[in-house]
Short mmCIF file of C-alpha atoms in Angstrom, two decimals:
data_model
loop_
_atom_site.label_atom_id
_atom_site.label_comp_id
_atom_site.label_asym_id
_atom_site.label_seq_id
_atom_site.Cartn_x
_atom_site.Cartn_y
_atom_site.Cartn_z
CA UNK C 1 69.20 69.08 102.14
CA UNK C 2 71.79 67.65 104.60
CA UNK C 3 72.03 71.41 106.11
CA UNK C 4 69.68 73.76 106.57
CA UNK C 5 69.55 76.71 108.38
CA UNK C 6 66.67 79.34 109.05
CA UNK C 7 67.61 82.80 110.81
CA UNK C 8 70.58 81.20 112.73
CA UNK C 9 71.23 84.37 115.13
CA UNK C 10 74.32 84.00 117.91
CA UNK C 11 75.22 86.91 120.13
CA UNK C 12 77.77 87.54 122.45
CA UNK C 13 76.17 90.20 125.10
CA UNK C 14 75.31 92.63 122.69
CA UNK C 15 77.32 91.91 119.99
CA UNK C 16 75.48 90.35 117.18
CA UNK C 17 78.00 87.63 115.56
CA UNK C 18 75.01 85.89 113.29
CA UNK C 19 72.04 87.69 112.52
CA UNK C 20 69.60 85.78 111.03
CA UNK C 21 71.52 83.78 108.51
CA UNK C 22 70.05 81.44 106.22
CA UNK C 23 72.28 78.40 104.56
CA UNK C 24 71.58 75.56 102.86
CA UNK C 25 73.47 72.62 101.86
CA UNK C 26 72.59 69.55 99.67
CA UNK C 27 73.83 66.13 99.87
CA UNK C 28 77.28 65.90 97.85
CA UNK C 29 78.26 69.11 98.09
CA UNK C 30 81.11 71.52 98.96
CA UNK C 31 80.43 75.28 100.57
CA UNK C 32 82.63 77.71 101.12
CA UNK C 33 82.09 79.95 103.92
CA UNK C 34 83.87 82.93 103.71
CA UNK C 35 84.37 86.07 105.57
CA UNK C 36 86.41 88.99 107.17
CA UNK C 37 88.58 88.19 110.16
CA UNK C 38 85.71 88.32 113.13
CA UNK C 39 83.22 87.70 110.91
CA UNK C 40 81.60 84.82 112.63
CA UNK C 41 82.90 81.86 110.43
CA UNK C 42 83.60 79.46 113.34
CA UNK C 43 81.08 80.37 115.36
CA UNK C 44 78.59 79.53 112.55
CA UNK C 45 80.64 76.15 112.20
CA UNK C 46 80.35 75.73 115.64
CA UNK C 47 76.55 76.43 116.00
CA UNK C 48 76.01 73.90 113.17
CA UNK C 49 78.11 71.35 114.99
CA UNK C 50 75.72 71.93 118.44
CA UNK C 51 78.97 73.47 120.06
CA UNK C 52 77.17 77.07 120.86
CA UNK C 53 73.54 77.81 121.50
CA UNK C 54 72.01 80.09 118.70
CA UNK C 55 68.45 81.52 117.94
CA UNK C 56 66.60 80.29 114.59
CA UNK C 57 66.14 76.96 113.17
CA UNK C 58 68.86 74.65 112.21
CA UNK C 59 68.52 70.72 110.93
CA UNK C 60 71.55 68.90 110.49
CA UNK C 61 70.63 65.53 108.50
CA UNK C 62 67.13 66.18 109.63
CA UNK C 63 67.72 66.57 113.28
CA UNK C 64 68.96 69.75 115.34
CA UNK C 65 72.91 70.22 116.06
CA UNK C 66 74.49 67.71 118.01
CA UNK C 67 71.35 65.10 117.63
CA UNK C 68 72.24 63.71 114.24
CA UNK C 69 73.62 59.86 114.52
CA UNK C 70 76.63 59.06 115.87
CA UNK C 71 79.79 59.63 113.54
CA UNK C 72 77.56 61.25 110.58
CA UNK C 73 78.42 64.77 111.40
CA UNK C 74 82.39 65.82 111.97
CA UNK C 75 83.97 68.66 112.84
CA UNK C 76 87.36 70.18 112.76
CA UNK C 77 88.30 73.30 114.77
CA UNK C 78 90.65 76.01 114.08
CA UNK C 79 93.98 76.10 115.13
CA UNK C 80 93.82 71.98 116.22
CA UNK C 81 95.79 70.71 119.43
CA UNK C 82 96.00 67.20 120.18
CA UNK C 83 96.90 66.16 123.83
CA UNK C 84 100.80 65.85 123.60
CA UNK C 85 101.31 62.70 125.30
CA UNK C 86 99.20 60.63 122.90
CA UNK C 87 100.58 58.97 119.76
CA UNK C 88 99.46 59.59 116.52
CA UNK C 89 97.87 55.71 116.61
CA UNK C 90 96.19 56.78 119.91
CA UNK C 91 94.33 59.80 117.92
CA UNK C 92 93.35 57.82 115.46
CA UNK C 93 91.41 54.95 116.93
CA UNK C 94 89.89 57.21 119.27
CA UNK C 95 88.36 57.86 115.76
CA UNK C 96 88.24 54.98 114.77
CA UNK C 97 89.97 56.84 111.89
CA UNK C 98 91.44 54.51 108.74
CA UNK C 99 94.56 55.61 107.33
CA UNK C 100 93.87 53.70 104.46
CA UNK C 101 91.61 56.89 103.78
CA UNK C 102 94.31 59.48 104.04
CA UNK C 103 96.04 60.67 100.61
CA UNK C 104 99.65 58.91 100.23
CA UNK C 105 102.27 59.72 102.68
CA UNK C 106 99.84 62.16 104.62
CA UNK C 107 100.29 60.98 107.92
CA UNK C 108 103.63 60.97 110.06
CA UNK C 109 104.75 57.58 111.60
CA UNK C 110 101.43 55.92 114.04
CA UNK C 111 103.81 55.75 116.59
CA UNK C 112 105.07 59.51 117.09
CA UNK C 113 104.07 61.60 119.31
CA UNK C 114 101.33 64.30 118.94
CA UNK C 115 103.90 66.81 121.24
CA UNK C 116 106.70 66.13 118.56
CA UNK C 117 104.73 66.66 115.47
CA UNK C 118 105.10 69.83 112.93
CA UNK C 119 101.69 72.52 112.85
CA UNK C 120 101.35 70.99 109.47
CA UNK C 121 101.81 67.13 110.66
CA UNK C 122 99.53 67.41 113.83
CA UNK C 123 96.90 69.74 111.43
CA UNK C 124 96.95 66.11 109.08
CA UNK C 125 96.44 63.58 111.97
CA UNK C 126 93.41 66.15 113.16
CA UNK C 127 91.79 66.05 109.08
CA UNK C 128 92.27 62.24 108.63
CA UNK C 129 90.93 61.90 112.47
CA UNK C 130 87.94 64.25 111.11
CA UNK C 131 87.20 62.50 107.71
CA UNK C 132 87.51 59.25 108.29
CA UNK C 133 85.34 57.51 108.53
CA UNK C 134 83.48 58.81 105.98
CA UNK C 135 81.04 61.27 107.83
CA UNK C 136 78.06 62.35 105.92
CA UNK C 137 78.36 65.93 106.87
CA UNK C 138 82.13 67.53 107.96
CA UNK C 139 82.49 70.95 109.46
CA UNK C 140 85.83 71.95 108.76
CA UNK C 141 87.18 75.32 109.95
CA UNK C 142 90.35 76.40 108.20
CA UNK C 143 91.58 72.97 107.33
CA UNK C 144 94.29 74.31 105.43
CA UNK C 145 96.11 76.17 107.96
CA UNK C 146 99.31 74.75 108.30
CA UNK C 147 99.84 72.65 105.12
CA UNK C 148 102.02 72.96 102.59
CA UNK C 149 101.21 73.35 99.06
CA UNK C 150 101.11 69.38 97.85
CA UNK C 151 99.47 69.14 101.51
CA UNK C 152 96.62 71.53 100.58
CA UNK C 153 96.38 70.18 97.41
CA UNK C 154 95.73 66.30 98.35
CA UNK C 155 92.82 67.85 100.71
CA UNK C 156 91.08 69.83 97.83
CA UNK C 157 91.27 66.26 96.15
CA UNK C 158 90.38 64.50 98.75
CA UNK C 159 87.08 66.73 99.48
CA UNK C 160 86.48 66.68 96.19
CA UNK C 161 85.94 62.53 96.21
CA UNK C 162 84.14 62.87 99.71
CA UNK C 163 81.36 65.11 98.17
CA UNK C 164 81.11 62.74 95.17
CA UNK C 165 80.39 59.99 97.85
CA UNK C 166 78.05 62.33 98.93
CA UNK C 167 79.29 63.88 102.20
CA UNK C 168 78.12 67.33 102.56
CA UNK C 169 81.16 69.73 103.23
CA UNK C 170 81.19 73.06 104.99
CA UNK C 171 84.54 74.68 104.70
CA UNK C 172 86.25 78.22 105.83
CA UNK C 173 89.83 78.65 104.36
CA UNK C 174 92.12 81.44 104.92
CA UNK C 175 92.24 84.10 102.14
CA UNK C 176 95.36 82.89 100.42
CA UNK C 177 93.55 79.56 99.93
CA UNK C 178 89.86 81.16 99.61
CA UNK C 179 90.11 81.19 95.80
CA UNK C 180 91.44 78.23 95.27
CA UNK C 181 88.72 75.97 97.52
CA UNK C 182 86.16 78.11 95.98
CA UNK C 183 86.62 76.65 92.65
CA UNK C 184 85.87 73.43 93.80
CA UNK C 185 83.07 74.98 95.72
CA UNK C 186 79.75 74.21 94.75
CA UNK C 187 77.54 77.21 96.69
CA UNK C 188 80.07 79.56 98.98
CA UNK C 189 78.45 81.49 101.59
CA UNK C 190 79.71 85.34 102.76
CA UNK C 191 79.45 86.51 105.68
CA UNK C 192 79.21 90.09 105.78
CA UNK C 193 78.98 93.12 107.77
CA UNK C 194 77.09 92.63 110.58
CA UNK C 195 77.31 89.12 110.51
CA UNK C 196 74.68 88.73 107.77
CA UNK C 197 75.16 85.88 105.36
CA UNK C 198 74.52 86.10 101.09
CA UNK C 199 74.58 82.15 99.40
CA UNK C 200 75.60 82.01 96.37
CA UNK C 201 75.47 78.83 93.69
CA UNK C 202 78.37 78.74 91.68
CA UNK B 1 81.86 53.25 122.48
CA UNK B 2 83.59 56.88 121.98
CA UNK B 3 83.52 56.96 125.84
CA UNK B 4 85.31 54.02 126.63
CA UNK B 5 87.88 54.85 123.65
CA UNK B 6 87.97 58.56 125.11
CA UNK B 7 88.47 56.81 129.18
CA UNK B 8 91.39 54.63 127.63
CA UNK B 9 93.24 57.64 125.92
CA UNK B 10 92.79 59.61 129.22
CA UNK B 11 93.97 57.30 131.57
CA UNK B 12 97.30 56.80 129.27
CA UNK B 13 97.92 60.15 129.15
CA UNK B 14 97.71 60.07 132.84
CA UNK B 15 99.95 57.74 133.79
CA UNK B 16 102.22 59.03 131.28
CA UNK B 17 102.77 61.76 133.49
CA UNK B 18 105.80 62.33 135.62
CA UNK B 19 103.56 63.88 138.68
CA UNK B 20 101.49 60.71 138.48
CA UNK B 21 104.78 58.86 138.74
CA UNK B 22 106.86 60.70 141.63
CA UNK B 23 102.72 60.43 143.22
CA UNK B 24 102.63 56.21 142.72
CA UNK B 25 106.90 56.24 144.11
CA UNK B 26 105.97 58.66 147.03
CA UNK B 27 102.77 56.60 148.18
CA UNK B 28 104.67 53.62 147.73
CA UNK B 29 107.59 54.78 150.15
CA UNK B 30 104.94 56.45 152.69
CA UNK B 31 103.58 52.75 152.73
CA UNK B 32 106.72 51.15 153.33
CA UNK B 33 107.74 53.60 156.34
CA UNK B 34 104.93 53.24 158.25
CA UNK B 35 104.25 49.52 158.15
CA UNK B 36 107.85 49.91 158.80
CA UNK B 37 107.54 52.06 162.18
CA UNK B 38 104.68 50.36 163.05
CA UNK B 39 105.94 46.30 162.12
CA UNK B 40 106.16 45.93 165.99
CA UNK B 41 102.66 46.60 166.71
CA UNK B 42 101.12 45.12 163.57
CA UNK B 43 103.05 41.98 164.14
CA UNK B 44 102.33 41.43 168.21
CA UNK B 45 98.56 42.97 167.76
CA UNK B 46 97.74 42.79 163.96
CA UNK B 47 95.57 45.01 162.10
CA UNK B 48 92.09 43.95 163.90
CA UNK B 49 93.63 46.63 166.91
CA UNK B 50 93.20 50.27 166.27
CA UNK B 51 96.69 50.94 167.23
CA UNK B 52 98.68 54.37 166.12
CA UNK B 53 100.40 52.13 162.98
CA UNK B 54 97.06 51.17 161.63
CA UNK B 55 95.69 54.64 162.37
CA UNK B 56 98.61 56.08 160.26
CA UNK B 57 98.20 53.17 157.56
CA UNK B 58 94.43 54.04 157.24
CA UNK B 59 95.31 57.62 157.39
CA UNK B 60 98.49 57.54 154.23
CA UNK B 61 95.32 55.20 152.13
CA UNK B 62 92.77 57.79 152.58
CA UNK B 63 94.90 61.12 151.93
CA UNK B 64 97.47 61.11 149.78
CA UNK B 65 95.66 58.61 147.12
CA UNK B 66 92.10 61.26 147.54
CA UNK B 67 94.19 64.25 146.67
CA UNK B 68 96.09 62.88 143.60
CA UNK B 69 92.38 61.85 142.57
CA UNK B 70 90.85 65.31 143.14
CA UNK B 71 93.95 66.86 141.12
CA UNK B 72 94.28 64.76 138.70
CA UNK B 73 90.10 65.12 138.02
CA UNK B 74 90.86 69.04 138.03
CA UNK B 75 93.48 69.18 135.59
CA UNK B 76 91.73 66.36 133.63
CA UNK B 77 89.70 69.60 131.60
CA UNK B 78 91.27 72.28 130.24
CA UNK B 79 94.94 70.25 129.53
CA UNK B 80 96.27 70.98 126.06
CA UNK B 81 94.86 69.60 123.57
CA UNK B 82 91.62 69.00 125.77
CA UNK B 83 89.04 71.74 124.48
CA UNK B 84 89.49 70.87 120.89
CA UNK B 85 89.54 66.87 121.01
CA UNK B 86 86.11 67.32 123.10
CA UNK B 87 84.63 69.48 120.58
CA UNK B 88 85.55 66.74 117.66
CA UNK B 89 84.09 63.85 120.05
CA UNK B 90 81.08 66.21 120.62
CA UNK B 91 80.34 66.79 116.70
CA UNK B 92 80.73 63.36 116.33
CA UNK B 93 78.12 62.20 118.80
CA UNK B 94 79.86 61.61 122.24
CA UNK B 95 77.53 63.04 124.77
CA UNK B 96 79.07 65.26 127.62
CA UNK B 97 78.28 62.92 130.34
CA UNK B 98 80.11 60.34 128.78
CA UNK B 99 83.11 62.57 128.50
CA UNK B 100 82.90 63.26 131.90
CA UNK B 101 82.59 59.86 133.14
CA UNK B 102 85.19 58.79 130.87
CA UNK B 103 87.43 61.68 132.56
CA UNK B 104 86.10 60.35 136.41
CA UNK B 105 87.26 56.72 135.06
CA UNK B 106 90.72 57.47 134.27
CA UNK B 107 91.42 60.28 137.36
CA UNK B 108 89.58 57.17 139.51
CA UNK B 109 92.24 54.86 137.62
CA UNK B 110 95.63 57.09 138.45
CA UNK B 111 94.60 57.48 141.63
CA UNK B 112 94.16 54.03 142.27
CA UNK B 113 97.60 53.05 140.64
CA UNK B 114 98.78 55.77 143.83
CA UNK B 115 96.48 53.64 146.37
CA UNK B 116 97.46 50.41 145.22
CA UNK B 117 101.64 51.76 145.13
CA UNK B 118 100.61 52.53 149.20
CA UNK B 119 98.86 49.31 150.05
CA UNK B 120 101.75 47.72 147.86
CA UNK B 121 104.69 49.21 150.26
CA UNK B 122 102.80 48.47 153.31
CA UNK B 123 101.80 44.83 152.51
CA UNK B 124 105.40 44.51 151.37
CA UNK B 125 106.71 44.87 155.00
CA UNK B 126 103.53 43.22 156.66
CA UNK B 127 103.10 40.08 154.59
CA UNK B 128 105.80 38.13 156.47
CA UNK B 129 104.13 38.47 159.93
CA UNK B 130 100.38 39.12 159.31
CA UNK B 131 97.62 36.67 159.92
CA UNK B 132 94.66 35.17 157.94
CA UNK B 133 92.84 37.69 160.22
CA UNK B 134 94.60 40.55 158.88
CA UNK B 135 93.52 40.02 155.45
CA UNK B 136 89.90 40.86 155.72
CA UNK B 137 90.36 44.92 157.36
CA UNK B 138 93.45 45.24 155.06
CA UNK B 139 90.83 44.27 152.36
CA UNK B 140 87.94 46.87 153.31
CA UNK B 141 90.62 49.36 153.98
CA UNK B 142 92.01 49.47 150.44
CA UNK B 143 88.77 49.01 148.92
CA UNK B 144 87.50 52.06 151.10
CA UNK B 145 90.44 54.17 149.77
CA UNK B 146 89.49 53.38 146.12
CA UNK B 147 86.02 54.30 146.28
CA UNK B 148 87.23 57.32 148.06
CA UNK B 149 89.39 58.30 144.73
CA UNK B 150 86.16 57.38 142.95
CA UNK B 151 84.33 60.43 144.45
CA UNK B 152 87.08 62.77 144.47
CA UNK B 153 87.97 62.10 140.86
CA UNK B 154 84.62 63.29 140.21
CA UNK B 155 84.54 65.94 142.58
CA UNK B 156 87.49 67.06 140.66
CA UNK B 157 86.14 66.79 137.24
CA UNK B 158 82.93 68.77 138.50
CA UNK B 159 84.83 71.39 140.35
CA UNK B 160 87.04 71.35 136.59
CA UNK B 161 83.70 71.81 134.63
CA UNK B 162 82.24 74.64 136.60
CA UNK B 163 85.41 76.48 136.66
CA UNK B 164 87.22 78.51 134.09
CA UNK B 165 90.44 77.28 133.58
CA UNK B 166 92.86 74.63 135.19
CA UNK B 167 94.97 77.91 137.13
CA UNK B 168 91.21 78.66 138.57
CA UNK B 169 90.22 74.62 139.01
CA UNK B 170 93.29 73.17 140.82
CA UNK B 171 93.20 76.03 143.73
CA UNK B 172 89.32 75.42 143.92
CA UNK B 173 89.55 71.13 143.98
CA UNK B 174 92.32 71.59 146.57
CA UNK B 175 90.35 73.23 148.81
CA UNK B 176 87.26 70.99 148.42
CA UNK B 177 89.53 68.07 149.11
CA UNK B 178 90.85 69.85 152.41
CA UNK B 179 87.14 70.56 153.27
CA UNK B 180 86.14 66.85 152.75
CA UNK B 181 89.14 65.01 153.73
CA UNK B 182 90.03 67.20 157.38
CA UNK B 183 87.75 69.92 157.28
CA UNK B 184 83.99 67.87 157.77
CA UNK B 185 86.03 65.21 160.57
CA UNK B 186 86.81 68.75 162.70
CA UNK B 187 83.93 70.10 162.16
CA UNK B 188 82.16 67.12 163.25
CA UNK B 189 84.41 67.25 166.50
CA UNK B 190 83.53 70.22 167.36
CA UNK B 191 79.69 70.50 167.03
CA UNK B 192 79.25 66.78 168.43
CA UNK B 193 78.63 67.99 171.93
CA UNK B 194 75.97 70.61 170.87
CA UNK B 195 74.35 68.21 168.72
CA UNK B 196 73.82 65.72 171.66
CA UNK B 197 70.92 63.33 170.23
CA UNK B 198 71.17 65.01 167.01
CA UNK B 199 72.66 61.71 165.14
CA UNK B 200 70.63 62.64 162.03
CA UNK B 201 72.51 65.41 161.66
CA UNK B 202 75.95 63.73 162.45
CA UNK B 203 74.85 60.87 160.06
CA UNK B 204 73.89 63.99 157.07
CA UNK B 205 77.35 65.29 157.55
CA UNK B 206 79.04 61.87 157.18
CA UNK B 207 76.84 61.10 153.92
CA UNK B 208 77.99 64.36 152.71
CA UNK B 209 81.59 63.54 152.92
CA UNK B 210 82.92 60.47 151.00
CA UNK B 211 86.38 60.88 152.96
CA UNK B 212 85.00 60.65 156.13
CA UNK B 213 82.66 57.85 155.12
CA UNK B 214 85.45 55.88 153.47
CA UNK B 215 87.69 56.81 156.55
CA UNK B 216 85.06 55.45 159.28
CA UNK B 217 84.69 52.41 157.41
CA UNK B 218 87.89 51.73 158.07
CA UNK B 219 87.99 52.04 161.42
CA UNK B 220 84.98 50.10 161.35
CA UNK B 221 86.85 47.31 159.65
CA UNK B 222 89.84 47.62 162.29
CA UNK B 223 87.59 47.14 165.06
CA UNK B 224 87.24 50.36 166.47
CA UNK B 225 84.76 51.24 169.23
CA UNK B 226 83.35 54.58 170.24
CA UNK B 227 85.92 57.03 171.27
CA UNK B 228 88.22 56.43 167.69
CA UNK B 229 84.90 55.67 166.06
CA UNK B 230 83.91 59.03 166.94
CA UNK B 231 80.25 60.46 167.30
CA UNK B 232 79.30 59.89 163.48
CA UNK B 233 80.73 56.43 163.97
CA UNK B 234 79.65 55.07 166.96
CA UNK B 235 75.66 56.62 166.41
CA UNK B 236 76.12 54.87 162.89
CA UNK B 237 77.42 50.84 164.75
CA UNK B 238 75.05 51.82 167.59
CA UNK B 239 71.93 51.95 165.09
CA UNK B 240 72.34 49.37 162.03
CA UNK B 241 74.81 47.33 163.51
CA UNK B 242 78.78 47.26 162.50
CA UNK B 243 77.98 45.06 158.91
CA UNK B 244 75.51 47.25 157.63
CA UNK B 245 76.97 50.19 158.73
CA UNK B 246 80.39 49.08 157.17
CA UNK B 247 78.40 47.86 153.67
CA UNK B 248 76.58 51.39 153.89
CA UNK B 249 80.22 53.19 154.57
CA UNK B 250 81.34 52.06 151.71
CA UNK B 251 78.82 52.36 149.61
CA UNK B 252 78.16 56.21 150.24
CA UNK B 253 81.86 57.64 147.76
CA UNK B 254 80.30 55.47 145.30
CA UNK B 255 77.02 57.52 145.24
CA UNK B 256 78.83 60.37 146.17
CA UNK B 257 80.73 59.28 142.69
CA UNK B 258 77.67 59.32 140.55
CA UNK B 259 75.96 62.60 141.76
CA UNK B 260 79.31 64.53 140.90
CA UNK B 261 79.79 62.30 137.72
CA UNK B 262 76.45 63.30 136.60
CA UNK B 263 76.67 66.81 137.91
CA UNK B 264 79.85 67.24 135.57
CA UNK B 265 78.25 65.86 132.54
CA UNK B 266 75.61 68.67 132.85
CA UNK B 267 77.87 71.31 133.74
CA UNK B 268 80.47 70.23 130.66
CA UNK B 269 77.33 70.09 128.12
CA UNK B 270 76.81 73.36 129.41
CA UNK B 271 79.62 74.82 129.10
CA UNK B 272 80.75 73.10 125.37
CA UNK B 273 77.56 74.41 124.36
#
């Protein structure tokens, strides 16, 4: 399993965001996680990319968040925001990103500006930035904010060839989009009241 | 790797900034008028005499390059566009510290550009009647003043990662730069008399200010003797001997660099998560 989780609990104060959740996620795989506005879909991204402290035990490729390898595990937050005075070029070799990788005519020109770039163009540079190169696990929370319908369509492609390289995906998606990603799911995960999880296979 | 990637992509985005800009044209006129008003002095006495020119020289290298540092290391976090990059670099392996020290490279680099615009504008008006002789405190004085901006770019950026936001930062590294860069030198005026044969002490509250350090190292370099030199100073010649209290000087920002560095490593991981 490239993700495993065992009674991941997160609390805010008293509020109980993840209460003992249990996930798991083979190699070559997409999972949906999906949930209620609130529901604690980012924060369990975040937990499993070692960007908040939770209770239980959690093993990404074998070792806890934020230890795995360099590169192997990516992430990509809601509602992305690049520093504005960077050029798309800038962003991506901080990544060492290849647009080679990116679908045809995803990215805007290397040398524009993150501050002049659509929600949709800047949400693009962010996804290539996160999936390239090829990480073996990617976190991605609401990747599909933003894009347009050919847009959202070249990612569900484009996950779909990742996982048959064998990255392991974890993806949230926005309810309009929820159906669609979850046919290319493999297992979906809900998170529901109370911020207990269910897995499903599908 | 990510680090150095992450220190490049700061330091452009800091020097494509128009405050950064206006700071390197300001420090650059500020050097210019006072080698200017003081071209008289500095050409009859040179800059091995602690004269009111080379005071004010010394002075314009240690302040106004220090401050840009400690701002720009405050508003280094928290910028938009900041949180979420550091959480990708994060997933992907960058470790905190090296975010940090990426963040203390490039505030360390802008604030250098601003030093370097200073020493520029003064040398500009100097150059035609200074000395061989000159060369040597001019050297120590603009290497003092960049490993000055070394420690307050991390002060900064560890004032930046304790605090909540840039509106609650900027306020907070001000005043820490006031403290360090006027605040310790009074303070040392004014208890020097009560702590009569209390160097230690006097020496403690020099190590614990990088400003003053940098500032009496200077001095040092110019020639001073004990009543510019002050208490601090003059215990410091008196007991290791002007060389080794000039190489210790100079050395103390640049430790003063690393503890804050590291301290705003920890306090980012902690606060990323």
């Amino acid at each position: 399993m490239s993700v495993v989780a065992r009674g991941l609990t997160k609390r805010y104060g008293a509020r109980v965001v993840l209460d003992a959740c249990d996930l798991e996620a083979p190699e070559g795989s997409i999972v949906l996680i999906a949930g209620s506005n609130g529901s604690g879909k980012s924060t369990l991204l975040r937990c499993l990319a070692g960007l908040a402290r939770c209770e239980g035990e959690v093993r990404m490729l074998g070792a806890p968040p934020g230890r795995a390898r360099g590169g192997e595990v990516a992430y990509l937050p809601q509602s992305v925001e690049l520093p504005c005075a960077t050029t798309v070029r800038e962003i991506l070799d901080l990544f060492g990103a290849d647009e080679r990788d990116a679908p045809a005519d995803w990215l805007p020109p290397a040398t524009a500006r993150i501050g002049g770039l659509s929600g949709g163009e800047l949400q693009r540079v962010a996804i290539l930035a996160t999936l390239s190169p090829r990480p073996r696990v990617a976190l991605l929370d609401e990747p599909t904010a933003d894009l347009d319908g050919p847009a959202r369509a070249s990612l569900f492609a484009w996950l779909a060839r990742l996982r048959d390289a064998g990255t392991t995906v974890l993806v949230t998606a926005p309810a309009p989009d929820r159906d669609e990603l979850a046919r290319a799911a493999d297992r979906r995960v809900d998170l529901v009241g109370g911020g207990r999880c269910v897995q499903a296979v599908a | 790797m990510v680090a150095e990637r992450y220190a490049r992509l700061e330091l452009r985005v800091a020097t494509r900034s128009r405050a950064l800009a206006v700071a390197i044209l300001v420090a650059a006129l500020g050097g210019i008028v006072v080698a200017a008003l003081g071209a008289v002095t500095f050409r009859q006495l040179g800059l091995r005499a602690v004269t009111p020119s080379a005071l004010a020289l010394l002075d314009l290298l240690m302040l106004v390059p220090t401050l840009v540092a400690v701002v720009l290391g405050a508003t280094s976090l928290g910028a938009p566009g900041d949180v979420p990059l550091r959480a990708m670099l994060r997933a992907r392996g960058a470790a905190a510290g090296d975010l940090a020290l990426a963040k203390v490279i490039a505030s360390s680099a802008g604030a250098a550009l601003v030093a370097a615009a200073a020493a520029a504008g003064a040398a500009a008006i100097l150059s035609g009647s200074a000395r061989a002789a000159d060369l040597a405190p001019f050297a120590v004085i603009v290497a003092a003043a960049l490993f000055a901006c070394c420690a307050l770019a991390a002060t900064g950026v560890a004032v930046a990662s304790l605090a909540g936001d840039r509106a609650q930062a900027l306020p907070a590294a001000v005043a820490a730069w006031a403290v360090l860069a006027i605040g310790v030198d009074l303070a040392l005026l004014a208890l020097a008399p009560a702590l009569r044969g209390g160097g230690a002490a006097l020496l403690a509250a020099a190590a614990l200010d990088p400003v003053e350090a940098a500032r009496l190292a200077g001095l040092l370099a110019l020639g001073a003797d004990a009543p510019v030199l002050g208490a601090t100073g003059t215990i410091l010649s008196e007991r290791l001997g002007a060389g080794p209290a000039l190489a210790g000087l100079l050395a103390l920002p640049l430790v003063w660099a690393a503890v804050m560095t590291w301290t705003a490593g920890r306090l980012l991981g902690r606060r990323d998560g």
